[in-house]
PDB file of C-alpha atoms in Angstrom:
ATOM      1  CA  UNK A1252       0.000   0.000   0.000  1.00 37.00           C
ATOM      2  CA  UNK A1253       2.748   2.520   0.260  1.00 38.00           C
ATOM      3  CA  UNK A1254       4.412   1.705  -2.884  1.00 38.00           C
ATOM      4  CA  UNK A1255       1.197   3.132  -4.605  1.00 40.00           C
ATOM      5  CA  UNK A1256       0.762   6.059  -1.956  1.00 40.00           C
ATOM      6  CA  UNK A1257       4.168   7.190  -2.548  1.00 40.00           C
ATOM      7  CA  UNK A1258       3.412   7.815  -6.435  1.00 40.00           C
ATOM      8  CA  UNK A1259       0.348   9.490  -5.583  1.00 40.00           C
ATOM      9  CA  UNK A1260       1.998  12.229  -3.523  1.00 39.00           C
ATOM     10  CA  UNK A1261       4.555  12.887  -6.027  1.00 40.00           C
ATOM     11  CA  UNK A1262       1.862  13.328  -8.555  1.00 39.00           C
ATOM     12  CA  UNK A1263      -0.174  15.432  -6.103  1.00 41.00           C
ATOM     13  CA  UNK A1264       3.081  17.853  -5.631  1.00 40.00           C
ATOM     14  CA  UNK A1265       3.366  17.855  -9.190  1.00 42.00           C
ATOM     15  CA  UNK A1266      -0.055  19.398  -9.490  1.00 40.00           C
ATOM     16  CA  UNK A1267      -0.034  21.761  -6.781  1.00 43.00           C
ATOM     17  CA  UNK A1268       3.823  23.276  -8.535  1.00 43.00           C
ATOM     18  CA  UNK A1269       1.663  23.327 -12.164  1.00 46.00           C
ATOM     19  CA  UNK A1270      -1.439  25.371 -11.064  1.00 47.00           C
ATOM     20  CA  UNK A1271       0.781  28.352  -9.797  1.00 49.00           C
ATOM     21  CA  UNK A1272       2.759  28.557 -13.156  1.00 51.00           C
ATOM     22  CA  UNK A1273      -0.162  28.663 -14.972  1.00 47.00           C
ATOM     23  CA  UNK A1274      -1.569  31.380 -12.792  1.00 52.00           C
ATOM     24  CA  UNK A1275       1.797  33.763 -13.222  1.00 58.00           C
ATOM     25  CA  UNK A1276       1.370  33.635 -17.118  1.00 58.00           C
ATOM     26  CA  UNK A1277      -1.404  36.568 -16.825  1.00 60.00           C
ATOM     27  CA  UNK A1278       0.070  38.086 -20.175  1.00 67.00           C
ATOM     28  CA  UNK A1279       0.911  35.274 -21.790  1.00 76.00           C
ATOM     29  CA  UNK A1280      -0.724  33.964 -25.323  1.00 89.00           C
ATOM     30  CA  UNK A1281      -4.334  33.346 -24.913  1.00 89.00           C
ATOM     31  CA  UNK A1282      -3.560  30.001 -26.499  1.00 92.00           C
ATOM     32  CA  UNK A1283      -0.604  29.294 -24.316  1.00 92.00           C
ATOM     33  CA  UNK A1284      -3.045  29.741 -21.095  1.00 92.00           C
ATOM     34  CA  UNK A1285      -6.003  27.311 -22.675  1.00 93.00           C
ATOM     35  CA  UNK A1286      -3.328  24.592 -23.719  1.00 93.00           C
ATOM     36  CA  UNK A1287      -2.080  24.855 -20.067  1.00 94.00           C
ATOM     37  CA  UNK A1288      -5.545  24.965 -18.580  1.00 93.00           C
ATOM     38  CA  UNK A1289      -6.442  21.885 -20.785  1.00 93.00           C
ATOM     39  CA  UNK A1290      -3.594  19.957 -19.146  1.00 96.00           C
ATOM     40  CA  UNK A1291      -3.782  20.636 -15.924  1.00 94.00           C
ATOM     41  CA  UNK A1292      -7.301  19.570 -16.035  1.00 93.00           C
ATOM     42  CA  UNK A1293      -6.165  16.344 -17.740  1.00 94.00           C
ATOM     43  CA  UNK A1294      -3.540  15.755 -14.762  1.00 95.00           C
ATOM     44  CA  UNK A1295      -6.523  16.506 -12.219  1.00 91.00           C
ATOM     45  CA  UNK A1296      -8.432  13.960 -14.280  1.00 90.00           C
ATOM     46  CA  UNK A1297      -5.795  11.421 -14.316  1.00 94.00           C
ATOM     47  CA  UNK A1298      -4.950  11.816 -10.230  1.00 93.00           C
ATOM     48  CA  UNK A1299      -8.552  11.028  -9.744  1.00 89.00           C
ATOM     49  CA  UNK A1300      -8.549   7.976 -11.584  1.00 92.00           C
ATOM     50  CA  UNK A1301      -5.099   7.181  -9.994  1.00 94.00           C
ATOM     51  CA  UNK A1302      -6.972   7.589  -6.470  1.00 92.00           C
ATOM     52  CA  UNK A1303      -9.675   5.976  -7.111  1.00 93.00           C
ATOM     53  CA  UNK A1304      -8.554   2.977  -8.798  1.00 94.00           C
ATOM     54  CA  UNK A1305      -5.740   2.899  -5.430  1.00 95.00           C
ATOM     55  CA  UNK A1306      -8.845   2.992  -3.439  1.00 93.00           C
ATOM     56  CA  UNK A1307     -11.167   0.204  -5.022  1.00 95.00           C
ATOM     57  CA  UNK A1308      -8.540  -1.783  -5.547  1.00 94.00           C
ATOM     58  CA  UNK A1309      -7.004  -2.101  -2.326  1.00 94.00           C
ATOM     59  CA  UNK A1310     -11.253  -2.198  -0.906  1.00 94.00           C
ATOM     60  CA  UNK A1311     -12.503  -4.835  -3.012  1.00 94.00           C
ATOM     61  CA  UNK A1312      -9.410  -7.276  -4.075  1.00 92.00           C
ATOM     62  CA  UNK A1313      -8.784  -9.410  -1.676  1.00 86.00           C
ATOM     63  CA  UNK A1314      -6.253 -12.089  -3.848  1.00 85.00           C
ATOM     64  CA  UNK A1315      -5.411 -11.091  -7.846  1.00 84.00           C
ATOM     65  CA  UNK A1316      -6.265 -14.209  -9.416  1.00 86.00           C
ATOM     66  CA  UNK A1317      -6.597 -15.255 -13.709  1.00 90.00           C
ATOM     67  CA  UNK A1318      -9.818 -13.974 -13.632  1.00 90.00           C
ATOM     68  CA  UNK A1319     -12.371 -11.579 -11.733  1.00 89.00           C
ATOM     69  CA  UNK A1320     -14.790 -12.845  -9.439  1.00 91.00           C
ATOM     70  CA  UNK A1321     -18.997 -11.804  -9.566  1.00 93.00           C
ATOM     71  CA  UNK A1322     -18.029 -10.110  -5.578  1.00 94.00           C
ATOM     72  CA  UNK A1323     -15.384  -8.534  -6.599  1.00 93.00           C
ATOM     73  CA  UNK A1324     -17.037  -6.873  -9.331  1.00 94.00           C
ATOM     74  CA  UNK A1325     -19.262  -6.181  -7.839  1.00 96.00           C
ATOM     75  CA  UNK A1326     -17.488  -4.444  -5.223  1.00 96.00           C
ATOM     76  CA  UNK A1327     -15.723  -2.489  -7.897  1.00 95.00           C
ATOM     77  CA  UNK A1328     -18.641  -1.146  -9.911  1.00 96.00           C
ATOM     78  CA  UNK A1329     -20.058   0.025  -6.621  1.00 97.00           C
ATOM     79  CA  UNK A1330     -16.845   1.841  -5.165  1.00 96.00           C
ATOM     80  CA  UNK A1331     -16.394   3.510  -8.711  1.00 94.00           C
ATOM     81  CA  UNK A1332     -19.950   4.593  -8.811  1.00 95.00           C
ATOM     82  CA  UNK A1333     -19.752   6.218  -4.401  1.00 95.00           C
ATOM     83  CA  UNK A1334     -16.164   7.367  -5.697  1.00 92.00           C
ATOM     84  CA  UNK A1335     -17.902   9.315  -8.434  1.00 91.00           C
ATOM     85  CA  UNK A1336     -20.815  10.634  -6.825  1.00 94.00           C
ATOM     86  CA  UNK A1337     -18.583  11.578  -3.850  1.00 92.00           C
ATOM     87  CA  UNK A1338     -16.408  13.435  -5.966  1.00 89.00           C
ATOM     88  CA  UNK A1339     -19.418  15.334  -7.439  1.00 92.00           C
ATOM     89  CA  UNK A1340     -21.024  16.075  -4.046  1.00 94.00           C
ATOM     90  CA  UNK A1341     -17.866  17.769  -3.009  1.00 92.00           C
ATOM     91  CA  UNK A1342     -17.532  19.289  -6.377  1.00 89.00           C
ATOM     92  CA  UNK A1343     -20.762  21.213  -6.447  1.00 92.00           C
ATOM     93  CA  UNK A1344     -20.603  21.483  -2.662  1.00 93.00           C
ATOM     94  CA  UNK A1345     -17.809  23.832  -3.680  1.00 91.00           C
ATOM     95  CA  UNK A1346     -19.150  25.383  -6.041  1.00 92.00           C
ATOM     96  CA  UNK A1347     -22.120  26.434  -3.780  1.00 92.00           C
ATOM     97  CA  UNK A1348     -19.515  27.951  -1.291  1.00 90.00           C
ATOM     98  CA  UNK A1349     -17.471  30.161  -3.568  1.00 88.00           C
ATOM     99  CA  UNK A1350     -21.031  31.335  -5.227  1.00 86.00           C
ATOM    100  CA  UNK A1351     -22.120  31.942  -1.456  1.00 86.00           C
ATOM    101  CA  UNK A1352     -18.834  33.841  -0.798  1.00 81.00           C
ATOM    102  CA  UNK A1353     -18.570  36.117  -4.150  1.00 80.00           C
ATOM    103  CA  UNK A1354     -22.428  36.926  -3.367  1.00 78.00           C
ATOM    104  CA  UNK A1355     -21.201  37.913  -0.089  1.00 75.00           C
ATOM    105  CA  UNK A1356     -18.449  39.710  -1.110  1.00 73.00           C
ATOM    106  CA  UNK A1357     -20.710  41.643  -3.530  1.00 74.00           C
ATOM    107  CA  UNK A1358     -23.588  42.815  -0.919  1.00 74.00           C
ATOM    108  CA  UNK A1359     -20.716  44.422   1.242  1.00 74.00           C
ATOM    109  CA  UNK A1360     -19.451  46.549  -1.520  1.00 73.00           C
ATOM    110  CA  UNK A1361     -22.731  47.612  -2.257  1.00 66.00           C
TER     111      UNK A1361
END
């Protein structure tokens, strides 16, 4: 289990170093900022599969075997489908906040 956690912290420093850069290129080429939005939302994309694959696996398989049993597929198709809506949940649950707080933010300069 720590030979997998170990590669997803590296990958998680990676993408906290990348969203900073992209931020400082304020006058940079239009195009230049959209390619560099595109990936970082890529890496974002590809740590959450990385995370949630580390997740179900070490959850639902118990001994790797030649082929894939009917409970642990089971298990896996259910712990993708919570990791998802999870992931969701928090997403608009953010969402919600930083509308709540720019609303706020408006009605005191008002």
């Amino acid at each position: 289990r720590s030979r997998r956690g170990g590669t997803g912290n590296t990958s998680g420093t990676g993408s906290g170093m990348d969203a900073p850069s992209a931020a400082g290129l304020g006058g940079a080429d239009p195009q230049l900022q959209r390619f560099i939005e595109v990936e970082t939302q890529k890496q974002r994309f590809q740590q959450l599969v990385h995370q949630m694959t580390e997740l179900c696996w070490e959850k639902c398989m118990d001994k790797p075997g030649p082929k894939l049993d009917s409970r642990a597929e089971t298990c896996f198709v259910n712990c993708v489908e919570r990791f998802i809506d999870t992931s969701q949940f928090i997403l608009n649950r953010l969402e919600q906040t930083q509308k709540s707080k720019s609303a706020f933010s408006e009605s005191l300069s008002d």
